[in-house]
Amino acid sequence: AQKVTQAQTEISVVEKEDVTLDCVYETRDTTYYLFWYKQPPSGELVFLIRRNSFDEQNEISGRYSWNFQKSTSSFNFTITASQVVDSAVYFCALRLPNAGNNRKLIWGLGTSLAVNP
Amino acid sequence: ETGVTQTPRHLVMGMTNKKSLKCEQHLGHNAMYWYKQSAKKPLELMFVYNFKEQTENNSVPSRFSPECPNSSHLFLHLHTLQPEDSALYLCASSQDERGATDTQYFGPGTRLTVL
């Protein structure tokens, strides 16, 4: 069965701290895509990154970085020097493009991040 | 307008009312989605339309009725809802839900309260 686990329900940090959000996934498919979305209080889910299963290179975008490790089935997200505007719920998701009628996104429950001034 | 828009942003309705949620995408996409987001639950996919054809109905009660007149517009018609239907309803669009690298982009959601 396919599953995404975000074990951290809530995280609270002080501004300028680094914070890592964990995501662990389960699938037997060899081809899959992993996603991170951000949901600020306004409600809109904002797409952050898509990573395919054949590309294990870590990615950095400004203060955001992602660590993909197939050996541990993890796709962790780190925010460096966090800011108050980073406060949001962050979702990790898995998609199996070759799964026929089961191509839908499989979502984690999300991690609520509070960055305090 | 850019991206995915949803109206209204907030809706309060009684159980006997009939209302509709509207979603419009300005991204040139061909697939549109309705999701329900309730507290402490994973996002629930409700309906998918790809090139105006419904490709997914995730066992949604008939009191929710989707309509997709074209690839840019998606509606969710609501009637005789229950209080447990209160949630954030999110619309999303993507290029083609069959595509390997297909990525969904979301609207701001409609916060629905059923009294």
PDB file of C-alpha atoms in Angstrom:
ATOM      1  CA  ALA A   1       0.000   0.000   0.000  1.00  0.00           C
ATOM      2  CA  GLN A   2       1.090   3.554  -0.612  1.00  0.00           C
ATOM      3  CA  LYS A   3       1.377   5.935   2.272  1.00  0.00           C
ATOM      4  CA  VAL A   4       2.929   9.244   3.290  1.00  0.00           C
ATOM      5  CA  THR A   5       3.805   9.909   6.917  1.00  0.00           C
ATOM      6  CA  GLN A   6       4.588  13.286   8.381  1.00  0.00           C
ATOM      7  CA  ALA A   7       5.311  12.387  11.963  1.00  0.00           C
ATOM      8  CA  GLN A   8       5.654  15.957  13.193  1.00  0.00           C
ATOM      9  CA  THR A   9       2.184  17.375  13.756  1.00  0.00           C
ATOM     10  CA  GLU A  10       3.312  20.772  15.009  1.00  0.00           C
ATOM     11  CA  ILE A  11       6.670  22.529  15.194  1.00  0.00           C
ATOM     12  CA  SER A  12       7.379  25.847  16.835  1.00  0.00           C
ATOM     13  CA  VAL A  13      10.652  27.716  16.309  1.00  0.00           C
ATOM     14  CA  VAL A  14      12.034  31.165  16.872  1.00  0.00           C
ATOM     15  CA  GLU A  15      12.798  33.311  13.870  1.00  0.00           C
ATOM     16  CA  LYS A  16      16.216  32.666  12.251  1.00  0.00           C
ATOM     17  CA  GLU A  17      16.343  29.089  13.457  1.00  0.00           C
ATOM     18  CA  ASP A  18      16.747  26.296  10.930  1.00  0.00           C
ATOM     19  CA  VAL A  19      13.932  23.758  10.855  1.00  0.00           C
ATOM     20  CA  THR A  20      13.521  20.402   9.135  1.00  0.00           C
ATOM     21  CA  LEU A  21      10.169  18.890   8.268  1.00  0.00           C
ATOM     22  CA  ASP A  22      10.182  15.135   7.874  1.00  0.00           C
ATOM     23  CA  CYS A  23       8.386  13.096   5.224  1.00  0.00           C
ATOM     24  CA  VAL A  24       8.529   9.319   4.940  1.00  0.00           C
ATOM     25  CA  TYR A  25       6.780   7.505   2.116  1.00  0.00           C
ATOM     26  CA  GLU A  26       5.862   3.929   1.275  1.00  0.00           C
ATOM     27  CA  THR A  27       5.468   2.459  -2.176  1.00  0.00           C
ATOM     28  CA  ARG A  28       6.570  -0.602  -4.108  1.00  0.00           C
ATOM     29  CA  ASP A  29       6.537   1.251  -7.411  1.00  0.00           C
ATOM     30  CA  THR A  30       9.945   2.184  -8.786  1.00  0.00           C
ATOM     31  CA  THR A  31       8.631   5.239 -10.594  1.00  0.00           C
ATOM     32  CA  TYR A  32       7.042   7.872  -8.420  1.00  0.00           C
ATOM     33  CA  TYR A  33       6.981  11.581  -7.751  1.00  0.00           C
ATOM     34  CA  LEU A  34       7.192  13.390  -4.450  1.00  0.00           C
ATOM     35  CA  PHE A  35       5.807  16.835  -3.770  1.00  0.00           C
ATOM     36  CA  TRP A  36       5.846  19.492  -1.087  1.00  0.00           C
ATOM     37  CA  TYR A  37       3.103  22.081  -0.751  1.00  0.00           C
ATOM     38  CA  LYS A  38       2.754  25.019   1.623  1.00  0.00           C
ATOM     39  CA  GLN A  39      -0.622  26.100   3.013  1.00  0.00           C
ATOM     40  CA  PRO A  40      -0.491  29.523   4.694  1.00  0.00           C
ATOM     41  CA  PRO A  41      -3.412  30.731   6.824  1.00  0.00           C
ATOM     42  CA  SER A  42      -5.085  32.107   3.694  1.00  0.00           C
ATOM     43  CA  GLY A  43      -5.844  28.509   2.710  1.00  0.00           C
ATOM     44  CA  GLU A  44      -4.298  28.172  -0.733  1.00  0.00           C
ATOM     45  CA  LEU A  45      -1.971  25.221  -1.239  1.00  0.00           C
ATOM     46  CA  VAL A  46       1.192  26.532  -2.851  1.00  0.00           C
ATOM     47  CA  PHE A  47       3.318  24.130  -4.874  1.00  0.00           C
ATOM     48  CA  LEU A  48       6.957  24.123  -3.724  1.00  0.00           C
ATOM     49  CA  ILE A  49       8.730  21.220  -5.400  1.00  0.00           C
ATOM     50  CA  ARG A  50       8.341  18.026  -7.397  1.00  0.00           C
ATOM     51  CA  ARG A  51      11.002  15.322  -7.337  1.00  0.00           C
ATOM     52  CA  ASN A  52      11.053  12.096  -9.336  1.00  0.00           C
ATOM     53  CA  SER A  53      12.270   8.797  -7.962  1.00  0.00           C
ATOM     54  CA  PHE A  54      15.260   8.632 -10.292  1.00  0.00           C
ATOM     55  CA  ASP A  55      16.756  11.908  -9.201  1.00  0.00           C
ATOM     56  CA  GLU A  56      18.288  11.759  -5.747  1.00  0.00           C
ATOM     57  CA  GLN A  57      20.144  15.037  -5.994  1.00  0.00           C
ATOM     58  CA  ASN A  58      19.369  17.401  -3.203  1.00  0.00           C
ATOM     59  CA  GLU A  59      17.812  20.676  -4.231  1.00  0.00           C
ATOM     60  CA  ILE A  60      18.230  24.166  -2.867  1.00  0.00           C
ATOM     61  CA  SER A  61      16.015  27.125  -3.610  1.00  0.00           C
ATOM     62  CA  GLY A  62      16.905  30.174  -1.585  1.00  0.00           C
ATOM     63  CA  ARG A  63      16.323  29.334   2.079  1.00  0.00           C
ATOM     64  CA  TYR A  64      14.577  26.078   1.170  1.00  0.00           C
ATOM     65  CA  SER A  65      16.333  22.776   0.627  1.00  0.00           C
ATOM     66  CA  TRP A  66      15.168  19.222   0.128  1.00  0.00           C
ATOM     67  CA  ASN A  67      16.961  15.999   1.000  1.00  0.00           C
ATOM     68  CA  PHE A  68      15.727  12.951  -0.916  1.00  0.00           C
ATOM     69  CA  GLN A  69      17.031   9.593   0.322  1.00  0.00           C
ATOM     70  CA  LYS A  70      15.617   6.458  -1.298  1.00  0.00           C
ATOM     71  CA  SER A  71      17.487   4.250   1.168  1.00  0.00           C
ATOM     72  CA  THR A  72      15.302   5.566   3.986  1.00  0.00           C
ATOM     73  CA  SER A  73      12.262   6.452   1.828  1.00  0.00           C
ATOM     74  CA  SER A  74      12.457  10.012   3.022  1.00  0.00           C
ATOM     75  CA  PHE A  75      12.047  13.396   1.404  1.00  0.00           C
ATOM     76  CA  ASN A  76      12.793  15.955   4.093  1.00  0.00           C
ATOM     77  CA  PHE A  77      12.403  19.697   3.775  1.00  0.00           C
ATOM     78  CA  THR A  78      14.649  22.207   5.536  1.00  0.00           C
ATOM     79  CA  ILE A  79      14.042  25.906   5.953  1.00  0.00           C
ATOM     80  CA  THR A  80      17.195  27.824   6.794  1.00  0.00           C
ATOM     81  CA  ALA A  81      16.996  31.025   8.840  1.00  0.00           C
ATOM     82  CA  SER A  82      13.241  30.740   9.241  1.00  0.00           C
ATOM     83  CA  GLN A  83      11.028  33.790   9.016  1.00  0.00           C
ATOM     84  CA  VAL A  84       7.563  34.581  10.361  1.00  0.00           C
ATOM     85  CA  VAL A  85       6.200  34.361   6.806  1.00  0.00           C
ATOM     86  CA  ASP A  86       7.199  30.696   6.760  1.00  0.00           C
ATOM     87  CA  SER A  87       4.443  29.963   9.276  1.00  0.00           C
ATOM     88  CA  ALA A  88       2.092  27.572   7.503  1.00  0.00           C
ATOM     89  CA  VAL A  89       1.051  23.961   7.220  1.00  0.00           C
ATOM     90  CA  TYR A  90       3.379  21.988   4.981  1.00  0.00           C
ATOM     91  CA  PHE A  91       2.194  18.900   3.120  1.00  0.00           C
ATOM     92  CA  CYS A  92       4.203  16.124   1.554  1.00  0.00           C
ATOM     93  CA  ALA A  93       2.552  14.036  -1.170  1.00  0.00           C
ATOM     94  CA  LEU A  94       3.306  11.012  -3.345  1.00  0.00           C
ATOM     95  CA  ARG A  95       2.101  10.257  -6.871  1.00  0.00           C
ATOM     96  CA  LEU A  96       2.429   7.050  -8.863  1.00  0.00           C
ATOM     97  CA  PRO A  97       2.156   7.961 -12.549  1.00  0.00           C
ATOM     98  CA  ASN A  98       1.999   4.366 -13.747  1.00  0.00           C
ATOM     99  CA  ALA A  99      -0.719   3.268 -11.373  1.00  0.00           C
ATOM    100  CA  GLY A 100      -3.554   3.481 -13.874  1.00  0.00           C
ATOM    101  CA  ASN A 101      -6.660   4.666 -12.093  1.00  0.00           C
ATOM    102  CA  ASN A 102      -4.678   5.188  -8.907  1.00  0.00           C
ATOM    103  CA  ARG A 103      -2.607   8.144 -10.100  1.00  0.00           C
ATOM    104  CA  LYS A 104      -4.044  10.515  -7.550  1.00  0.00           C
ATOM    105  CA  LEU A 105      -1.871  12.311  -5.019  1.00  0.00           C
ATOM    106  CA  ILE A 106      -1.411  10.505  -1.711  1.00  0.00           C
ATOM    107  CA  TRP A 107      -1.149  13.116   1.012  1.00  0.00           C
ATOM    108  CA  GLY A 108       0.446  13.255   4.408  1.00  0.00           C
ATOM    109  CA  LEU A 109      -1.451  14.862   7.271  1.00  0.00           C
ATOM    110  CA  GLY A 110       0.750  17.930   7.205  1.00  0.00           C
ATOM    111  CA  THR A 111       3.102  19.632   9.650  1.00  0.00           C
ATOM    112  CA  SER A 112       2.019  22.921  11.150  1.00  0.00           C
ATOM    113  CA  LEU A 113       5.016  25.232  11.467  1.00  0.00           C
ATOM    114  CA  ALA A 114       4.879  28.295  13.683  1.00  0.00           C
ATOM    115  CA  VAL A 115       7.782  30.718  13.422  1.00  0.00           C
ATOM    116  CA  ASN A 116       7.740  33.165  16.315  1.00  0.00           C
ATOM    117  CA  PRO A 117       9.423  36.568  16.263  1.00  0.00           C
TER     118      PRO A 117
ATOM    119  CA  GLU B   1      -6.724  37.132 -12.931  1.00  0.00           C
ATOM    120  CA  THR B   2      -3.956  34.615 -12.597  1.00  0.00           C
ATOM    121  CA  GLY B   3      -3.710  31.046 -11.383  1.00  0.00           C
ATOM    122  CA  VAL B   4      -6.752  29.363  -9.910  1.00  0.00           C
ATOM    123  CA  THR B   5      -9.590  31.406  -8.460  1.00  0.00           C
ATOM    124  CA  GLN B   6     -12.506  30.260  -6.340  1.00  0.00           C
ATOM    125  CA  THR B   7     -15.743  31.955  -5.369  1.00  0.00           C
ATOM    126  CA  PRO B   8     -17.141  32.494  -2.877  1.00  0.00           C
ATOM    127  CA  ARG B   9     -14.319  32.425  -0.341  1.00  0.00           C
ATOM    128  CA  HIS B  10     -16.743  31.873   2.513  1.00  0.00           C
ATOM    129  CA  LEU B  11     -20.221  30.345   2.491  1.00  0.00           C
ATOM    130  CA  VAL B  12     -22.699  29.671   5.260  1.00  0.00           C
ATOM    131  CA  MET B  13     -25.742  27.650   4.331  1.00  0.00           C
ATOM    132  CA  GLY B  14     -28.593  25.810   5.956  1.00  0.00           C
ATOM    133  CA  MET B  15     -29.194  22.144   5.359  1.00  0.00           C
ATOM    134  CA  THR B  16     -32.083  22.823   2.990  1.00  0.00           C
ATOM    135  CA  ASN B  17     -30.287  25.391   0.844  1.00  0.00           C
ATOM    136  CA  LYS B  18     -28.906  24.936  -2.638  1.00  0.00           C
ATOM    137  CA  LYS B  19     -25.669  26.692  -3.479  1.00  0.00           C
ATOM    138  CA  SER B  20     -22.799  26.369  -5.927  1.00  0.00           C
ATOM    139  CA  LEU B  21     -19.053  26.766  -5.640  1.00  0.00           C
ATOM    140  CA  LYS B  22     -17.178  28.095  -8.642  1.00  0.00           C
ATOM    141  CA  CYS B  23     -13.599  27.513  -9.728  1.00  0.00           C
ATOM    142  CA  GLU B  24     -11.787  29.061 -12.669  1.00  0.00           C
ATOM    143  CA  GLN B  25      -8.250  28.414 -13.843  1.00  0.00           C
ATOM    144  CA  HIS B  26      -6.211  30.761 -16.011  1.00  0.00           C
ATOM    145  CA  LEU B  27      -3.273  28.419 -16.569  1.00  0.00           C
ATOM    146  CA  GLY B  28      -4.347  26.747 -19.799  1.00  0.00           C
ATOM    147  CA  HIS B  29      -4.696  23.411 -18.023  1.00  0.00           C
ATOM    148  CA  ASN B  30      -6.912  20.514 -19.024  1.00  0.00           C
ATOM    149  CA  ALA B  31      -7.595  18.815 -15.706  1.00  0.00           C
ATOM    150  CA  MET B  32      -9.530  20.160 -12.744  1.00  0.00           C
ATOM    151  CA  TYR B  33     -10.099  18.740  -9.277  1.00  0.00           C
ATOM    152  CA  TRP B  34     -12.286  19.193  -6.214  1.00  0.00           C
ATOM    153  CA  TYR B  35     -10.847  18.360  -2.798  1.00  0.00           C
ATOM    154  CA  LYS B  36     -12.362  18.462   0.675  1.00  0.00           C
ATOM    155  CA  GLN B  37     -10.108  19.445   3.565  1.00  0.00           C
ATOM    156  CA  SER B  38     -11.320  18.731   7.082  1.00  0.00           C
ATOM    157  CA  ALA B  39      -9.370  19.185  10.286  1.00  0.00           C
ATOM    158  CA  LYS B  40      -7.108  16.282  11.281  1.00  0.00           C
ATOM    159  CA  LYS B  41      -7.821  14.381   8.040  1.00  0.00           C
ATOM    160  CA  PRO B  42      -5.799  13.962   4.855  1.00  0.00           C
ATOM    161  CA  LEU B  43      -6.971  15.907   1.848  1.00  0.00           C
ATOM    162  CA  GLU B  44      -9.844  14.019   0.259  1.00  0.00           C
ATOM    163  CA  LEU B  45     -10.052  13.950  -3.500  1.00  0.00           C
ATOM    164  CA  MET B  46     -13.692  14.254  -4.545  1.00  0.00           C
ATOM    165  CA  PHE B  47     -13.849  14.628  -8.323  1.00  0.00           C
ATOM    166  CA  VAL B  48     -11.490  14.855 -11.276  1.00  0.00           C
ATOM    167  CA  TYR B  49     -12.185  16.099 -14.760  1.00  0.00           C
ATOM    168  CA  ASN B  50      -9.670  15.624 -17.547  1.00  0.00           C
ATOM    169  CA  PHE B  51     -10.447  17.329 -20.856  1.00  0.00           C
ATOM    170  CA  LYS B  52     -13.998  17.901 -19.543  1.00  0.00           C
ATOM    171  CA  GLU B  53     -14.582  14.200 -18.892  1.00  0.00           C
ATOM    172  CA  GLN B  54     -15.105  13.052 -15.332  1.00  0.00           C
ATOM    173  CA  THR B  55     -12.389  10.528 -14.524  1.00  0.00           C
ATOM    174  CA  GLU B  56     -12.794  10.219 -10.769  1.00  0.00           C
ATOM    175  CA  ASN B  57     -15.719  10.178  -8.394  1.00  0.00           C
ATOM    176  CA  ASN B  58     -14.316   9.145  -5.061  1.00  0.00           C
ATOM    177  CA  SER B  59     -17.549   7.735  -3.611  1.00  0.00           C
ATOM    178  CA  VAL B  60     -18.862  11.211  -2.993  1.00  0.00           C
ATOM    179  CA  PRO B  61     -22.483  11.502  -1.751  1.00  0.00           C
ATOM    180  CA  SER B  62     -24.951  12.631  -4.375  1.00  0.00           C
ATOM    181  CA  ARG B  63     -25.679  15.838  -2.470  1.00  0.00           C
ATOM    182  CA  PHE B  64     -22.439  17.041  -4.119  1.00  0.00           C
ATOM    183  CA  SER B  65     -22.792  17.416  -7.872  1.00  0.00           C
ATOM    184  CA  PRO B  66     -19.878  18.568 -10.044  1.00  0.00           C
ATOM    185  CA  GLU B  67     -20.101  20.294 -13.387  1.00  0.00           C
ATOM    186  CA  CYS B  68     -17.299  21.037 -15.821  1.00  0.00           C
ATOM    187  CA  PRO B  69     -18.611  23.000 -18.825  1.00  0.00           C
ATOM    188  CA  ASN B  70     -15.116  23.582 -20.222  1.00  0.00           C
ATOM    189  CA  SER B  71     -11.494  23.070 -19.238  1.00  0.00           C
ATOM    190  CA  SER B  72     -11.322  26.429 -17.489  1.00  0.00           C
ATOM    191  CA  HIS B  73     -14.372  26.211 -15.262  1.00  0.00           C
ATOM    192  CA  LEU B  74     -15.493  23.815 -12.583  1.00  0.00           C
ATOM    193  CA  PHE B  75     -18.536  23.986 -10.361  1.00  0.00           C
ATOM    194  CA  LEU B  76     -19.642  22.093  -7.292  1.00  0.00           C
ATOM    195  CA  HIS B  77     -23.386  22.177  -6.763  1.00  0.00           C
ATOM    196  CA  LEU B  78     -24.499  21.639  -3.197  1.00  0.00           C
ATOM    197  CA  HIS B  79     -27.927  20.622  -1.910  1.00  0.00           C
ATOM    198  CA  THR B  80     -29.328  19.266   1.343  1.00  0.00           C
ATOM    199  CA  LEU B  81     -25.911  19.208   2.978  1.00  0.00           C
ATOM    200  CA  GLN B  82     -25.160  17.938   6.464  1.00  0.00           C
ATOM    201  CA  PRO B  83     -23.206  19.724   9.214  1.00  0.00           C
ATOM    202  CA  GLU B  84     -20.345  17.240   8.738  1.00  0.00           C
ATOM    203  CA  ASP B  85     -19.911  18.628   5.225  1.00  0.00           C
ATOM    204  CA  SER B  86     -18.517  21.810   6.746  1.00  0.00           C
ATOM    205  CA  ALA B  87     -14.922  22.044   5.505  1.00  0.00           C
ATOM    206  CA  LEU B  88     -12.545  23.887   3.218  1.00  0.00           C
ATOM    207  CA  TYR B  89     -13.239  22.970  -0.407  1.00  0.00           C
ATOM    208  CA  LEU B  90     -10.215  23.327  -2.621  1.00  0.00           C
ATOM    209  CA  CYS B  91     -10.108  23.408  -6.376  1.00  0.00           C
ATOM    210  CA  ALA B  92      -6.972  22.516  -8.321  1.00  0.00           C
ATOM    211  CA  SER B  93      -5.920  22.290 -11.934  1.00  0.00           C
ATOM    212  CA  SER B  94      -3.117  20.566 -13.822  1.00  0.00           C
ATOM    213  CA  GLN B  95      -1.953  20.136 -17.386  1.00  0.00           C
ATOM    214  CA  ASP B  96      -3.152  16.547 -17.885  1.00  0.00           C
ATOM    215  CA  GLU B  97      -3.839  14.142 -15.044  1.00  0.00           C
ATOM    216  CA  ARG B  98      -2.434  11.278 -17.131  1.00  0.00           C
ATOM    217  CA  GLY B  99       0.934  12.980 -17.486  1.00  0.00           C
ATOM    218  CA  ALA B 100       3.865  11.469 -15.613  1.00  0.00           C
ATOM    219  CA  THR B 101       5.090  14.804 -14.290  1.00  0.00           C
ATOM    220  CA  ASP B 102       1.632  16.293 -13.831  1.00  0.00           C
ATOM    221  CA  THR B 103       1.530  18.877 -11.035  1.00  0.00           C
ATOM    222  CA  GLN B 104      -1.552  20.341  -9.422  1.00  0.00           C
ATOM    223  CA  TYR B 105      -1.998  24.030  -8.673  1.00  0.00           C
ATOM    224  CA  PHE B 106      -4.568  25.072  -6.129  1.00  0.00           C
ATOM    225  CA  GLY B 107      -7.030  27.863  -5.575  1.00  0.00           C
ATOM    226  CA  PRO B 108      -7.560  29.635  -2.235  1.00  0.00           C
ATOM    227  CA  GLY B 109     -10.512  27.452  -1.272  1.00  0.00           C
ATOM    228  CA  THR B 110     -14.077  28.060  -0.134  1.00  0.00           C
ATOM    229  CA  ARG B 111     -14.694  27.780   3.595  1.00  0.00           C
ATOM    230  CA  LEU B 112     -18.124  26.157   3.870  1.00  0.00           C
ATOM    231  CA  THR B 113     -20.176  26.083   7.037  1.00  0.00           C
ATOM    232  CA  VAL B 114     -23.402  24.078   7.118  1.00  0.00           C
ATOM    233  CA  LEU B 115     -25.777  24.995   9.921  1.00  0.00           C
TER     234      LEU B 115
END
